[in-house]
mmCIF file of C-alpha atoms in Angstrom:
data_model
loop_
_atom_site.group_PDB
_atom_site.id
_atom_site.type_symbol
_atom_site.label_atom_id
_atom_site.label_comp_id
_atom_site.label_asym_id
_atom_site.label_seq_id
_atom_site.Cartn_x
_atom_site.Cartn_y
_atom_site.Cartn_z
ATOM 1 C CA UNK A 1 5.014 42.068 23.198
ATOM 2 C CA UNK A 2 5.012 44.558 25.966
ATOM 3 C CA UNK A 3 1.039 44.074 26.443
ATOM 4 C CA UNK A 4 1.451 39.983 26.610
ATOM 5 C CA UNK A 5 4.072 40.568 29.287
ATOM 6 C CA UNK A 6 1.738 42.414 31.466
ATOM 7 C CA UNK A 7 -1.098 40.421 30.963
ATOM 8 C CA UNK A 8 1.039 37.217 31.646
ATOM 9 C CA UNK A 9 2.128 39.394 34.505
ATOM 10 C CA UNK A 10 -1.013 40.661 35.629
ATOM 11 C CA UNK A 11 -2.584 36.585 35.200
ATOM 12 C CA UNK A 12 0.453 35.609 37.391
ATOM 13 C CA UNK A 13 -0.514 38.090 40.156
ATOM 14 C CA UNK A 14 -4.085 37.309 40.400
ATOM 15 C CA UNK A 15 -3.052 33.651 40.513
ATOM 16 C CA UNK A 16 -1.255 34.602 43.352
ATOM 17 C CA UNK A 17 -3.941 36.573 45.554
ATOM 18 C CA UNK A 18 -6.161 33.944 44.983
ATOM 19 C CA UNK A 19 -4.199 30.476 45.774
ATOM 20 C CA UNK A 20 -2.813 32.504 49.573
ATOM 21 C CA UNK A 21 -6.122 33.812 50.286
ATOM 22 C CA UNK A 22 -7.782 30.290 49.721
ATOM 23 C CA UNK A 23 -5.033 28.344 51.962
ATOM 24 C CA UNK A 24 -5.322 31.500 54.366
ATOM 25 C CA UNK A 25 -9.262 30.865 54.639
ATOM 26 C CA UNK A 26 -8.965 27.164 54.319
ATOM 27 C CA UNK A 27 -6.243 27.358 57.735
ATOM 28 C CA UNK A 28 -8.786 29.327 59.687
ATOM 29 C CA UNK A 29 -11.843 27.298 58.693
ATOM 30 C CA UNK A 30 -9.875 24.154 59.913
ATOM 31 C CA UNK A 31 -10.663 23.067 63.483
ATOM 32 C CA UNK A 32 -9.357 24.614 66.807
ATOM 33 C CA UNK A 33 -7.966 21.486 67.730
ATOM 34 C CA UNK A 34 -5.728 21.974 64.755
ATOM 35 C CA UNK A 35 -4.325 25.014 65.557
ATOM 36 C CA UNK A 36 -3.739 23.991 69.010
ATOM 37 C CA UNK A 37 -1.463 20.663 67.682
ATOM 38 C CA UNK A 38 0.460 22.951 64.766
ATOM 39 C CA UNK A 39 3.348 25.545 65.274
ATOM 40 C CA UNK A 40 1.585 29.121 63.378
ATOM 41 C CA UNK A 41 5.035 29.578 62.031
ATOM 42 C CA UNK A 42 4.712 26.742 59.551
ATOM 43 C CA UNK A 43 1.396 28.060 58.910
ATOM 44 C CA UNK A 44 3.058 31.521 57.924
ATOM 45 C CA UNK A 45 5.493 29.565 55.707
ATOM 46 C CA UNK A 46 3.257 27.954 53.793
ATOM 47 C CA UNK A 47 0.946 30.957 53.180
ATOM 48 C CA UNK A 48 3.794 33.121 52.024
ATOM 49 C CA UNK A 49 5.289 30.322 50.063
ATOM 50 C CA UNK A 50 2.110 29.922 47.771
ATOM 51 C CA UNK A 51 3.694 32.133 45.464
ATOM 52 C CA UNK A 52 6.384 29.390 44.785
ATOM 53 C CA UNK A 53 3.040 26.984 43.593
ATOM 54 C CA UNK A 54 2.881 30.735 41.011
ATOM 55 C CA UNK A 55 6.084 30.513 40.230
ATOM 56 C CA UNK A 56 6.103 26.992 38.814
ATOM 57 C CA UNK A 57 3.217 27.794 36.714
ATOM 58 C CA UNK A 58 5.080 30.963 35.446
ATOM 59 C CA UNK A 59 7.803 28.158 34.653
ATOM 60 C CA UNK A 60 5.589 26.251 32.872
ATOM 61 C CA UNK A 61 4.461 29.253 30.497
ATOM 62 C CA UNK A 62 7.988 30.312 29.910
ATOM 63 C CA UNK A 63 9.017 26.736 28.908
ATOM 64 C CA UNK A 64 6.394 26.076 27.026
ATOM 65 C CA UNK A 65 6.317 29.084 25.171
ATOM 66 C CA UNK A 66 10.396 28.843 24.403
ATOM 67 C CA UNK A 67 10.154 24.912 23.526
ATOM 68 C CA UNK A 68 7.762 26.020 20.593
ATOM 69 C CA UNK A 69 10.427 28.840 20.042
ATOM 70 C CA UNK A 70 13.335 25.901 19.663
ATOM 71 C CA UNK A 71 11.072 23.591 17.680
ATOM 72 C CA UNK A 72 10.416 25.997 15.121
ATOM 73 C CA UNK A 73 14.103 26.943 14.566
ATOM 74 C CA UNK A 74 15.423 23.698 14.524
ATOM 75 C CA UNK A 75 12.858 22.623 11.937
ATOM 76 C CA UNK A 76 13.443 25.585 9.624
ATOM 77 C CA UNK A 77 17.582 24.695 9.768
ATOM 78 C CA UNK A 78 16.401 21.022 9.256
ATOM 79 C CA UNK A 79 14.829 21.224 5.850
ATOM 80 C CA UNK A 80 17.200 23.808 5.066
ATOM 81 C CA UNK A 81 20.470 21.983 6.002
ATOM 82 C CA UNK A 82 19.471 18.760 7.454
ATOM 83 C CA UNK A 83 22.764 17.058 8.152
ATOM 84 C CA UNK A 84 24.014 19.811 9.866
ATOM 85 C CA UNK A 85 21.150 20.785 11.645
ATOM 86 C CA UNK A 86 20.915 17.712 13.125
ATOM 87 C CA UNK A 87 24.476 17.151 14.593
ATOM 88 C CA UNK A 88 23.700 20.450 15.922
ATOM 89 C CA UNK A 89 20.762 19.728 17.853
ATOM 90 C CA UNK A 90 22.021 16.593 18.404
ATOM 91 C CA UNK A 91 24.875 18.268 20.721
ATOM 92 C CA UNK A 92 22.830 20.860 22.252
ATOM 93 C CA UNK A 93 20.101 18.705 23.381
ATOM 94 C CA UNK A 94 22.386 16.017 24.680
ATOM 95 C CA UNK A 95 24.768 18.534 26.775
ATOM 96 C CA UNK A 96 21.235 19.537 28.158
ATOM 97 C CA UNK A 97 20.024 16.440 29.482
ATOM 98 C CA UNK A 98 23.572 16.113 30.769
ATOM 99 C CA UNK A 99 23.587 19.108 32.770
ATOM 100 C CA UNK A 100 19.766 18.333 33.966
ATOM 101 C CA UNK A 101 20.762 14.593 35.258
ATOM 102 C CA UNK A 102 23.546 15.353 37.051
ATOM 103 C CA UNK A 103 21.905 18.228 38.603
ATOM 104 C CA UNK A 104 17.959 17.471 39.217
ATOM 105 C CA UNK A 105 18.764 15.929 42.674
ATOM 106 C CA UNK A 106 20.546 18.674 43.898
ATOM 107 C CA UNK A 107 17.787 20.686 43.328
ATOM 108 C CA UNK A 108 15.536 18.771 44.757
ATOM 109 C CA UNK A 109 17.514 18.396 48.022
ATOM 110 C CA UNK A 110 18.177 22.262 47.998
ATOM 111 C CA UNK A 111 14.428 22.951 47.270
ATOM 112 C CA UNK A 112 13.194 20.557 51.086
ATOM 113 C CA UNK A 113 16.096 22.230 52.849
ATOM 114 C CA UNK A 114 15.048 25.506 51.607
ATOM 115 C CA UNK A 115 11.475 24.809 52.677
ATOM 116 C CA UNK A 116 12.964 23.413 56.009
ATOM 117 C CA UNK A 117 14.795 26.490 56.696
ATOM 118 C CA UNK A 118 12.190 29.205 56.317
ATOM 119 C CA UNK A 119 9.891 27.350 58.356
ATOM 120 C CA UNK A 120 12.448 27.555 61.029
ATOM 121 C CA UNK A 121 13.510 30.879 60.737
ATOM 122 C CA UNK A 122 9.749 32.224 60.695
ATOM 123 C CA UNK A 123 9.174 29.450 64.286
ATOM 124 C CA UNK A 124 12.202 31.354 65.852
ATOM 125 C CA UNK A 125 11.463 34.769 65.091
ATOM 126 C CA UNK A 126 7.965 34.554 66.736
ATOM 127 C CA UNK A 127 8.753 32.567 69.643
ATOM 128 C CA UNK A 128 11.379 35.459 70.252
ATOM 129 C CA UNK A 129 9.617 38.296 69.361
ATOM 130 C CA UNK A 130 6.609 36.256 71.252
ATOM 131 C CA UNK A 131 8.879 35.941 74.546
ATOM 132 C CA UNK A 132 10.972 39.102 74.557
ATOM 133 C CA UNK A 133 9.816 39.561 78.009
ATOM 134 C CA UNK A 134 11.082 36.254 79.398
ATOM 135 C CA UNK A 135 13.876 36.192 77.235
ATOM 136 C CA UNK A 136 14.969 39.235 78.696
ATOM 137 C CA UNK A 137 14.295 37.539 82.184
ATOM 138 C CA UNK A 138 16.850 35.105 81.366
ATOM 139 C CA UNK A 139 19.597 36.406 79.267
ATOM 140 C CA UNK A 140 18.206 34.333 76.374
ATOM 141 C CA UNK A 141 18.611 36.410 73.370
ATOM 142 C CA UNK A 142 22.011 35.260 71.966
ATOM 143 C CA UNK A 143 21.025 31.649 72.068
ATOM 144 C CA UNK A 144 17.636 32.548 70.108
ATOM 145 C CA UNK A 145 19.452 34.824 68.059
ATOM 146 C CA UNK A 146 22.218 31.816 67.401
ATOM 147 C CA UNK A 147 19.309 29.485 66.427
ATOM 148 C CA UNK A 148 18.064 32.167 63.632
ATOM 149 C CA UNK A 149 21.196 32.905 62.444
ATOM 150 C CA UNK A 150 22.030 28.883 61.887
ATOM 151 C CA UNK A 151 18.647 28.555 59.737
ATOM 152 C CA UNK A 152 18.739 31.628 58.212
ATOM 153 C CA UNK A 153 22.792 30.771 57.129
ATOM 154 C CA UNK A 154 21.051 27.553 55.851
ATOM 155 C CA UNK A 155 18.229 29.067 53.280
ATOM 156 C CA UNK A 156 21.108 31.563 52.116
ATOM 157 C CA UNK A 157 23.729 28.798 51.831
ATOM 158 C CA UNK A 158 20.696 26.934 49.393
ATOM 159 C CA UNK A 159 20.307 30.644 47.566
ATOM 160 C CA UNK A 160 24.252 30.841 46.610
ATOM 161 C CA UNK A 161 24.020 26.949 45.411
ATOM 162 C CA UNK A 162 21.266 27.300 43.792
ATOM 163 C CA UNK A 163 22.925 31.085 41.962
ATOM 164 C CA UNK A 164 26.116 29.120 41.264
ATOM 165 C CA UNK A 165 24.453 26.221 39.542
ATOM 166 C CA UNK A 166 22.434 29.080 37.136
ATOM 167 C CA UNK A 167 25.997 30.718 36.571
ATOM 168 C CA UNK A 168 27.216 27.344 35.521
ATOM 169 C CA UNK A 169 24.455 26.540 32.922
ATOM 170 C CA UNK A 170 24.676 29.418 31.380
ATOM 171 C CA UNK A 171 28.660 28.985 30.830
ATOM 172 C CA UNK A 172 27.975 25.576 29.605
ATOM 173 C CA UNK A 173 25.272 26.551 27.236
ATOM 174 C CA UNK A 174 27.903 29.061 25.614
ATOM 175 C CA UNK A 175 31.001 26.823 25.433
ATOM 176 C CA UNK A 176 28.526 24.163 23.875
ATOM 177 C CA UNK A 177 27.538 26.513 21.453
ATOM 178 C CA UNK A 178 31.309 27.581 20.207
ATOM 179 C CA UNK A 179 31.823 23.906 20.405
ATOM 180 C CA UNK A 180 28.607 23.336 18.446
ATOM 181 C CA UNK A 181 29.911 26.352 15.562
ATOM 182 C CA UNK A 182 33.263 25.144 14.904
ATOM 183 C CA UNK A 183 32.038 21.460 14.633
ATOM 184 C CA UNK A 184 29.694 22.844 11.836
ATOM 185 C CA UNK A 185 32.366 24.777 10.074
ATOM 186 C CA UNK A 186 34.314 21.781 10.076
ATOM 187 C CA UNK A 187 31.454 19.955 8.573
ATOM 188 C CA UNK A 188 30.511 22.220 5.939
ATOM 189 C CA UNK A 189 35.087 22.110 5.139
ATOM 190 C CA UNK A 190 35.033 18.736 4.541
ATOM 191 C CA UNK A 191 32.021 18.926 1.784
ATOM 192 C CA UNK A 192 34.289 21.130 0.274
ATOM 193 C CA UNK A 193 31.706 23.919 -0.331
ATOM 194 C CA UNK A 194 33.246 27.150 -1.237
ATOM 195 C CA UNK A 195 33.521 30.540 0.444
ATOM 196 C CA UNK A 196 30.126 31.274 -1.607
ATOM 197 C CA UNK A 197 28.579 28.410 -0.176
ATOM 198 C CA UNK A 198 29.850 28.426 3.793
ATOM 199 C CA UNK A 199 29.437 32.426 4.382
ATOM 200 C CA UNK A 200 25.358 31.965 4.057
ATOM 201 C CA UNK A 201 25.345 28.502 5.978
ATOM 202 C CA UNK A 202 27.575 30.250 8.868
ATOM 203 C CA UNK A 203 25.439 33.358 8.369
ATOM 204 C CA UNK A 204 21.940 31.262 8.702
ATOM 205 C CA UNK A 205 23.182 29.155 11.538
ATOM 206 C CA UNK A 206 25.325 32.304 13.555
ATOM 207 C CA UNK A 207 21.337 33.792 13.159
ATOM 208 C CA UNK A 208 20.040 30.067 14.612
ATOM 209 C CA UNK A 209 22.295 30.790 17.370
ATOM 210 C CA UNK A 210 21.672 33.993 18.516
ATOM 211 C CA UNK A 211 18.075 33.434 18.879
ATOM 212 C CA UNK A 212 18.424 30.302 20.248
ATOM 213 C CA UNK A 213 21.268 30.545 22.938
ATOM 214 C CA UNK A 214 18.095 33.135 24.758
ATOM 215 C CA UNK A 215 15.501 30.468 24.158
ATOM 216 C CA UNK A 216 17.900 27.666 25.476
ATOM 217 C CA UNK A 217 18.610 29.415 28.657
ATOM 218 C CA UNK A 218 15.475 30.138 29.348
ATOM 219 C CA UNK A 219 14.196 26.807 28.998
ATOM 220 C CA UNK A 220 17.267 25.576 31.500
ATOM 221 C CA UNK A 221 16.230 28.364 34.081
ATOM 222 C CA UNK A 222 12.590 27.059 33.466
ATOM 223 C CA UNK A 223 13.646 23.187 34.647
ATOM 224 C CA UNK A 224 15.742 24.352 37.108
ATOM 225 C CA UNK A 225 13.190 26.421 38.473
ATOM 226 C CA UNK A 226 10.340 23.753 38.751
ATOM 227 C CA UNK A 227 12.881 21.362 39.933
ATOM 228 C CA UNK A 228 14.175 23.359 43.069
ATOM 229 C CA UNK A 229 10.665 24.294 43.703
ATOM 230 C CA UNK A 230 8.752 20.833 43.178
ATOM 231 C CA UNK A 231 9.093 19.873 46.955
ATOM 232 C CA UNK A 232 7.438 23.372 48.447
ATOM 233 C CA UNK A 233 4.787 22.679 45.339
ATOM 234 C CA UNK A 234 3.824 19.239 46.563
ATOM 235 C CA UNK A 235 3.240 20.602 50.198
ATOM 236 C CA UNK A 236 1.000 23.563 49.131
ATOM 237 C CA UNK A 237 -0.928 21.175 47.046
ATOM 238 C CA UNK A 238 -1.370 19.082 49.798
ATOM 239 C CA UNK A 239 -2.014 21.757 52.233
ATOM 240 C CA UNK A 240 -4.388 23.041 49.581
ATOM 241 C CA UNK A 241 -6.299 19.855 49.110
ATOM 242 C CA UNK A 242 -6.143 18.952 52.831
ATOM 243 C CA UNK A 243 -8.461 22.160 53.978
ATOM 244 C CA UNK A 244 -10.516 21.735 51.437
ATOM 245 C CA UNK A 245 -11.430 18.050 52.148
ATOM 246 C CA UNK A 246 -11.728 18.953 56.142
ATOM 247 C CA UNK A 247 -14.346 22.209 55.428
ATOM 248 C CA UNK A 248 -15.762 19.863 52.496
ATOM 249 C CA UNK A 249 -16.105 17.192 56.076
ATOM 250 C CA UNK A 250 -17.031 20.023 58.521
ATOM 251 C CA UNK A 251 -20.028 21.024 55.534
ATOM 252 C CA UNK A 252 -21.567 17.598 55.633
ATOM 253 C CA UNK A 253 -21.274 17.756 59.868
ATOM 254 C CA UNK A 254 -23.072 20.859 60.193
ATOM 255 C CA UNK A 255 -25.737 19.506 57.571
ATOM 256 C CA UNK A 256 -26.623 16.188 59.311
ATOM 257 C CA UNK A 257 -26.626 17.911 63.370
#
C-alpha cells in the first residue's frame, strides 16, 4: 500500500513538471507581439496553477479507485441482505446527490473567483515590487498595498467557503449514516428476527459502515475537488492547446519562408 502511494505520488509529480514546463515553453515560443498585449502576471498564474490541471487528475484516481471500493461493498451486502442493503444505499446515495446539487454551483463560482483573485494578487505584487521607486516618489504604497490586500481577502474568503462546505459534508455523511443504522435496525425489528439473527446483520453492516463512511468521503472530497477546480482546468487546457496550435502555425511559417 505504502509503495502504490508513492508511485501514485511520484506519477502525480512528474505529471506536474511536465504540464508547467510545456505551458512555460509554449508562453515563450509564442510571439513578441503577444507578450507585449498580455499582463506577465496572468502568465505567472497560469504556470503555477498547472498543478490544479494535476490535481483534478489526482481526483480522478482517488474517485475512481473508491467508487470500485463502494461497488464492491454494496454488492457483497446485496446478495447477502438484499432488502436492506438496498434501502441503505438507497439513502446514502440519494443524500449524496443532494448535497452535490445544491452545492456544484457554488463551487464553480468559488473556483473563477479563485482564479480571478490570484491573477490579481500576482498583477499587483509585480507592478509594486516593479515600481517601488516611483511608488516611493508618490506616496503610493498604501493604495497598492489596499488593492492586494482586497484580492488577496478575496482568494482567502473562497479558501474558508470552500473549508466550511468540506466540514459540512463530512457532518452530513455521518448523521446520514446514524440515520441510515437505526432505519436498518428498525427494519430487521419488524421481521421479527431474533437477537441471534440481528447481532450478525448489525455486526456485518456496522463493518459495511466503517469501511465505507472513508470511501464515501473521499469520493465527496473527490467531486468537490474537480468541481471547484473545473474553471482553472478549462483555462490551462486552453492555454495548453492555444501555444501549441500557434508554435504548430509558427512551424509551418518558418518552413514555407
Amino acid at each position: 500500500l505504502i509503495y502504490l502511494s508513492w508511485k501514485q505520488a511520484n506519477f502525480i509529480k512528474e505529471l506536474n513538471k511536465y504540464w508547467s514546463s510545456k505551458l512555460f515553453l509554449g508562453y515563450l515560443n509564442l510571439p513578441y507581439s503577444f507578450h507585449l498585449q498580455t499582463n506577465s502576471a496572468y502568465l505567472l498564474r497560469n504556470v503555477n496553477q498547472t498543478n490544479t490541471l494535476i490535481n483534478g487528475i489526482d481526483s480522478s484516481i482517488i474517485l475512481f479507485t473508491e467508487l470500485l471500493v463502494v461497488a464492491g461493498i454494496s454488492l457483497l451486502l446485496l446478495i447477502i441482505r438484499p432488502m436492506e442493503a438496498l434501502v441503505i444505499i438507497t439513502l446514502l446515495s440519494l443524500s449524496s446527490y443532494i448535497v452535490h446539487f445544491y452545492t456544484k454551483e457554488h463551487l464553480l463560482n468559488w473556483g473563477n473567483q479563485r482564479h480571478f483573485y490570484n491573477g490579481q494578487k500576482i498583477k499587483h505584487m509585480q507592478q509594486g515590487f516593479g515600481a517601488v521607486r516611483d511608488l516611493k516618489i508618490l506616496g503610493a504604497e498604501k493604495n497598492f498595498s489596499e488593492k492586494f490586500s482586497f484580492h488577496q481577502e478575496g482568494s482567502l474568503r473562497v479558501d474558508r467557503n470552500q473549508t466550511v462546505l468540506q466540514s459540512f459534508k463530512r457532518g452530513w455523511l455521518e448523521l446520514v449514516v446514524v440515520i441510515a443504522m437505526s432505519l436498518l435496525l428498525l427494519i430487521i425489528m419488524t421481521k421479527n428476527n431474533s437477537s441471534v439473527n440481528i447481532i450478525p446483520t448489525i455486526g456485518l453492516f456496522a463493518a459495511a459502515a466503517f469501511r465505507l463512511m472513508p470511501s464515501v468521503s473521499r469520493i465527496l472530497f473527490a467531486v468537490h475537488r474537480l468541481r471547484l477546480d473545473l474553471p482553472i482546468v478549462s483555462i490551462i487546457y486552453e492555454e495548453l492547446t492555444k501555444t501549441i496550435q500557434q508554435r504548430t502555425f509558427s512551424d509551418q511559417n518558418r518552413i514555407l519562408s
